[in-house]
C-alpha positions as a printed NumPy array, in Angstrom:
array([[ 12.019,   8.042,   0.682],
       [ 15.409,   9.424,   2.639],
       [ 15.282,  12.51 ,   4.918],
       [ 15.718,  15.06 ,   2.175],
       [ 12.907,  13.992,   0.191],
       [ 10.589,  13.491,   3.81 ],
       [ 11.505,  17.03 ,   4.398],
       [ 10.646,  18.676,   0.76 ],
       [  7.351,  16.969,   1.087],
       [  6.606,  17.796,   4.048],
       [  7.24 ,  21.672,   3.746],
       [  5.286,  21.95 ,   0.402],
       [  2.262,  19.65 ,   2.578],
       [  3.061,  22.526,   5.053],
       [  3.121,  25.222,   2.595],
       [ -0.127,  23.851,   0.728],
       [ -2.127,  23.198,   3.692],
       [ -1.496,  27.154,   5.076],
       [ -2.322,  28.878,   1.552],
       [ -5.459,  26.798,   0.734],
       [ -6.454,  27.724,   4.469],
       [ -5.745,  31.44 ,   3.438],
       [ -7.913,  31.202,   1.165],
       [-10.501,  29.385,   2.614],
       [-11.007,  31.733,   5.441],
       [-10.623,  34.764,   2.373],
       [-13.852,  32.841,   1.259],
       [-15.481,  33.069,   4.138],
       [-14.871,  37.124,   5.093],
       [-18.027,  39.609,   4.127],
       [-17.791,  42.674,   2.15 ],
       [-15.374,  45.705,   2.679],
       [-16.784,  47.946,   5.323],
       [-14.428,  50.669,   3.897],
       [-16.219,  50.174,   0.531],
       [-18.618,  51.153,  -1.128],
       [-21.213,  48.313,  -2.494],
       [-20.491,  48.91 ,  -6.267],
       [-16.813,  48.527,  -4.902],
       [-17.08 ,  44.965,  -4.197],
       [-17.638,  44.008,  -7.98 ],
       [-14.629,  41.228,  -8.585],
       [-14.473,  40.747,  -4.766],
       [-10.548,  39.036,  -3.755],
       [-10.38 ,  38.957,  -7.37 ],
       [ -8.79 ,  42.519,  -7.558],
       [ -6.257,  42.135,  -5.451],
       [ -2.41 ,  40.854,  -6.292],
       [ -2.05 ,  39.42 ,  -3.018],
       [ -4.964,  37.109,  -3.27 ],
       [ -4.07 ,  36.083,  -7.045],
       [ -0.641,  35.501,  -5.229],
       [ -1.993,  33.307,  -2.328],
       [ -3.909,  31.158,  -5.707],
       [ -0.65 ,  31.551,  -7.518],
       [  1.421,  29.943,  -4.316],
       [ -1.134,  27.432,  -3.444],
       [ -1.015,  26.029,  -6.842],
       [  2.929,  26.357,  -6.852],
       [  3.1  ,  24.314,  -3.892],
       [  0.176,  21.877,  -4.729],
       [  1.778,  21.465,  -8.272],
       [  5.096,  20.552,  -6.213],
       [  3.662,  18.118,  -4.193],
       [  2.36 ,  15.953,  -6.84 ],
       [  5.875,  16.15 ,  -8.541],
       [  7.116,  14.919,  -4.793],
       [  5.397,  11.507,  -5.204],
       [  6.116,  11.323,  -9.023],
       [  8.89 ,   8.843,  -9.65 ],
       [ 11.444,  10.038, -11.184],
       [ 11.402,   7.578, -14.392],
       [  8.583,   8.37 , -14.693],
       [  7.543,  10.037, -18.628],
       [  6.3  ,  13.038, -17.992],
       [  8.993,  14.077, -14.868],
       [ 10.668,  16.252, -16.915],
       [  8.046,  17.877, -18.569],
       [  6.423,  18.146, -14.97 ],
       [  9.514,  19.689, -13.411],
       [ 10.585,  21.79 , -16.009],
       [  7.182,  23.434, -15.963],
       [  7.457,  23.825, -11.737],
       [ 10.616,  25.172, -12.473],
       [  9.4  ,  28.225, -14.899],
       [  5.914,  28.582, -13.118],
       [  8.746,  29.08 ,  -9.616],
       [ 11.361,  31.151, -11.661],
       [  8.765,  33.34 , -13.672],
       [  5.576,  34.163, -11.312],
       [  5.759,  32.54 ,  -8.121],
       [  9.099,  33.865,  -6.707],
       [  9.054,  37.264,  -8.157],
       [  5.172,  38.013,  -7.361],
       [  6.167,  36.726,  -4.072],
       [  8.499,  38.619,  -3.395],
       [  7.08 ,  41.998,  -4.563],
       [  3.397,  41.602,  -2.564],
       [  6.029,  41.082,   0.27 ],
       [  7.981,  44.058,  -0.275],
       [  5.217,  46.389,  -1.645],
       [  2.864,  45.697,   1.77 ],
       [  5.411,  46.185,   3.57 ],
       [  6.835,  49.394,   2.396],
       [  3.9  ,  50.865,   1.765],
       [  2.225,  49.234,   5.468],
       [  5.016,  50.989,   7.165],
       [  4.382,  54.931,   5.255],
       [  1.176,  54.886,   6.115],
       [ -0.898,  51.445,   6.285],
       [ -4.077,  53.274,   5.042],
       [ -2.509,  53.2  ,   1.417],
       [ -2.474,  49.389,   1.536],
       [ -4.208,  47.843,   4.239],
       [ -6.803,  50.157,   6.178],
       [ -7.214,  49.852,   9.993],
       [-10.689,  48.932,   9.665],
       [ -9.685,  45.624,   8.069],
       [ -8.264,  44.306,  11.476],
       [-11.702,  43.699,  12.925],
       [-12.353,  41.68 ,   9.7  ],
       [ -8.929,  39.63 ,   8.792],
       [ -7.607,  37.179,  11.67 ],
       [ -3.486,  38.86 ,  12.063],
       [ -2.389,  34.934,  10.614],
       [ -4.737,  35.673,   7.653],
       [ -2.711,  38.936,   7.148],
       [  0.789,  37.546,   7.849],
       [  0.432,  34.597,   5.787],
       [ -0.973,  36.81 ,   2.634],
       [  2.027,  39.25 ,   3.105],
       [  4.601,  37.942,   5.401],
       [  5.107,  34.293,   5.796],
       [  5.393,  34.56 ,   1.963],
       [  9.146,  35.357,   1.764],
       [ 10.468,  32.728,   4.109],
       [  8.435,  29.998,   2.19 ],
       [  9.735,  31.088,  -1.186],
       [ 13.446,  31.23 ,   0.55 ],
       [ 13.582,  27.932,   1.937],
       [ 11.859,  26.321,  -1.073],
       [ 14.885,  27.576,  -3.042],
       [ 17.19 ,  26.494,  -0.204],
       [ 15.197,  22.84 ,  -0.923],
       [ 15.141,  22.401,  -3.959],
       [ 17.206,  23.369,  -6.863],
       [ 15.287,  25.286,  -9.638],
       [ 16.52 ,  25.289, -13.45 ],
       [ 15.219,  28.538, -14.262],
       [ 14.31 ,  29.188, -17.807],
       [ 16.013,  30.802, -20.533],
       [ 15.935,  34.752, -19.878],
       [ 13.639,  35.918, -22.186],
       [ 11.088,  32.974, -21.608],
       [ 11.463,  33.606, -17.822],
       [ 10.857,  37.4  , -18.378],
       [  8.413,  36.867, -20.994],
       [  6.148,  34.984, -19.257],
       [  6.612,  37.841, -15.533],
       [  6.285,  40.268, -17.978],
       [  2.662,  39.16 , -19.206],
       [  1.523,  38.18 , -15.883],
       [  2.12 ,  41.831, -14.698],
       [  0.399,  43.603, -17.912],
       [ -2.742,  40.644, -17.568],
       [ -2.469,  42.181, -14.054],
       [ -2.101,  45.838, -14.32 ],
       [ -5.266,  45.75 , -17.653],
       [ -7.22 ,  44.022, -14.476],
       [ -6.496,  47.349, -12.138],
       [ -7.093,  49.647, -14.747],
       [-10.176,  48.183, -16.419],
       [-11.766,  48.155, -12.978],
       [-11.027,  51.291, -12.222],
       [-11.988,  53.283, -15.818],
       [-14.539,  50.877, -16.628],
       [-16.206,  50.133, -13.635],
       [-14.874,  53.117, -11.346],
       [-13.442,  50.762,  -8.881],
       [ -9.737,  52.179,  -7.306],
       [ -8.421,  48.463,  -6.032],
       [ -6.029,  50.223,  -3.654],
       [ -6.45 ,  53.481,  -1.811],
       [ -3.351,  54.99 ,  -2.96 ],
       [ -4.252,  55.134,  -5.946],
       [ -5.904,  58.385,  -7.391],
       [ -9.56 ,  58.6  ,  -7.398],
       [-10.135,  61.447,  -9.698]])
C-alpha cells in the first residue's frame, strides 16, 4: 500500500468512524422537549440531516471496503462505478445542501431549523458533525479520489428521486399524521 492509498483509507476509516458515532449517540438522545408526544412518530427518521449522516456513513463504509478490494479483482468495477454514482448522485449533493440549508437558515433565525432548546440535548460535535464537518469531508474526498460521475440524466435521475422519496416523507407526515418536521414550515 503507498502513501496515497494509506491516506484514502485512512480518511474514509476517519470519516466512517465519526458518522457511525453520530449516529450512535443520535440513538441514544430522548424525545424532543420542543415536541409534542404524537410529534415523535418516525423519530430521526424525519429528518434530512439524519438520512444524510446514514447516507454518508454508508458512502464512506461502502468506500472503505472498495479501499482493500484489489483492483483485479471482478467485481472492482462494478463496485466503483456504483461508489462513484451513489458519491455523484446523493452523497455530495445532499451533503452539500443539509450544509448550506442549516446554515442559512441557523443564521436568520436558528428557531426555524434548530431550536435553542436542543443545545441542552445534542453534544455541539453531535451538531457540527450532522451539519458542518459535512462539507470539508465531501471536499477532500473529491480532492482524494477521482469520481467518474454518471451520465447526466442517470446522475440527476437518481438526486431527483431521492428528493421526491424525501419530500412524499415530509408531506405524508405532516397531512397524514399532522407532524410539521421543521418549524418553519406552516402549521395550519
Amino acid at each position: 500500500m503507498n502513501i496515497k492509498q494509506l491516506g484514502r483509507v485512512s480518511f474514509h476509516t476517519i470519516a466512517f468512524v465519526m458518522y457511525l458515532a453520530a449516529i450512535v449517540k443520535f440513538s441514544q438522545v430522548g424525545p424532543m422537549p420542543h415536541r409534542k408526544p404524537h410529534e415523535e412518530y418516525a423519530g430521526r427518521w424525519k429528518y434530512l440531516t439524519y438520512w444524510n449522516l446514514w447516507i454518508q456513513l454508508l458512502y464512506f463504509g461502502f468506500s472503505l471496503y472498495i479501499d482493500f478490494k484489489k483492483a483485479s479483482s471482478l467485481n472492482y468495477m462494478k463496485l466503483t462505478h456504483f461508489r462513484d454514482k451513489m458519491y455523484a448522485s446523493i452523497a455530495l449533493p445532499y451533503g452539500l445542501f443539509v450544509f448550506a440549508v442549516f446554515w442559512i437558515l441557523y443564521s436568520i433565525n436558528r428557531e426555524y431549523i434548530y431550536p435553542q432548546v436542543l443545545d441542552s440535548i445534542f453534544p455541539v460535535w453531535l451538531n457540527h458533525v450532522s451539519h458542518t464537518l459535512i462539507a470539508p469531508m465531501l471536499v477532500i474526498e473529491t480532492w482524494l479520489l477521482r469520481h467518474n460521475h454518471p451520465k447526466r440524466k442517470a446522475g440527476l435521475s437518481l438526486t431527483v428521486l431521492f428528493g421526491a422519496v424525501y419530500i412524499t416523507w415530509v408531506l405524508y407526515l405532516a397531512l397524514v399524521m399532522d407532524v410539521w418536521v421543521y418549524p418553519i414550515l406552516p402549521k395550519s
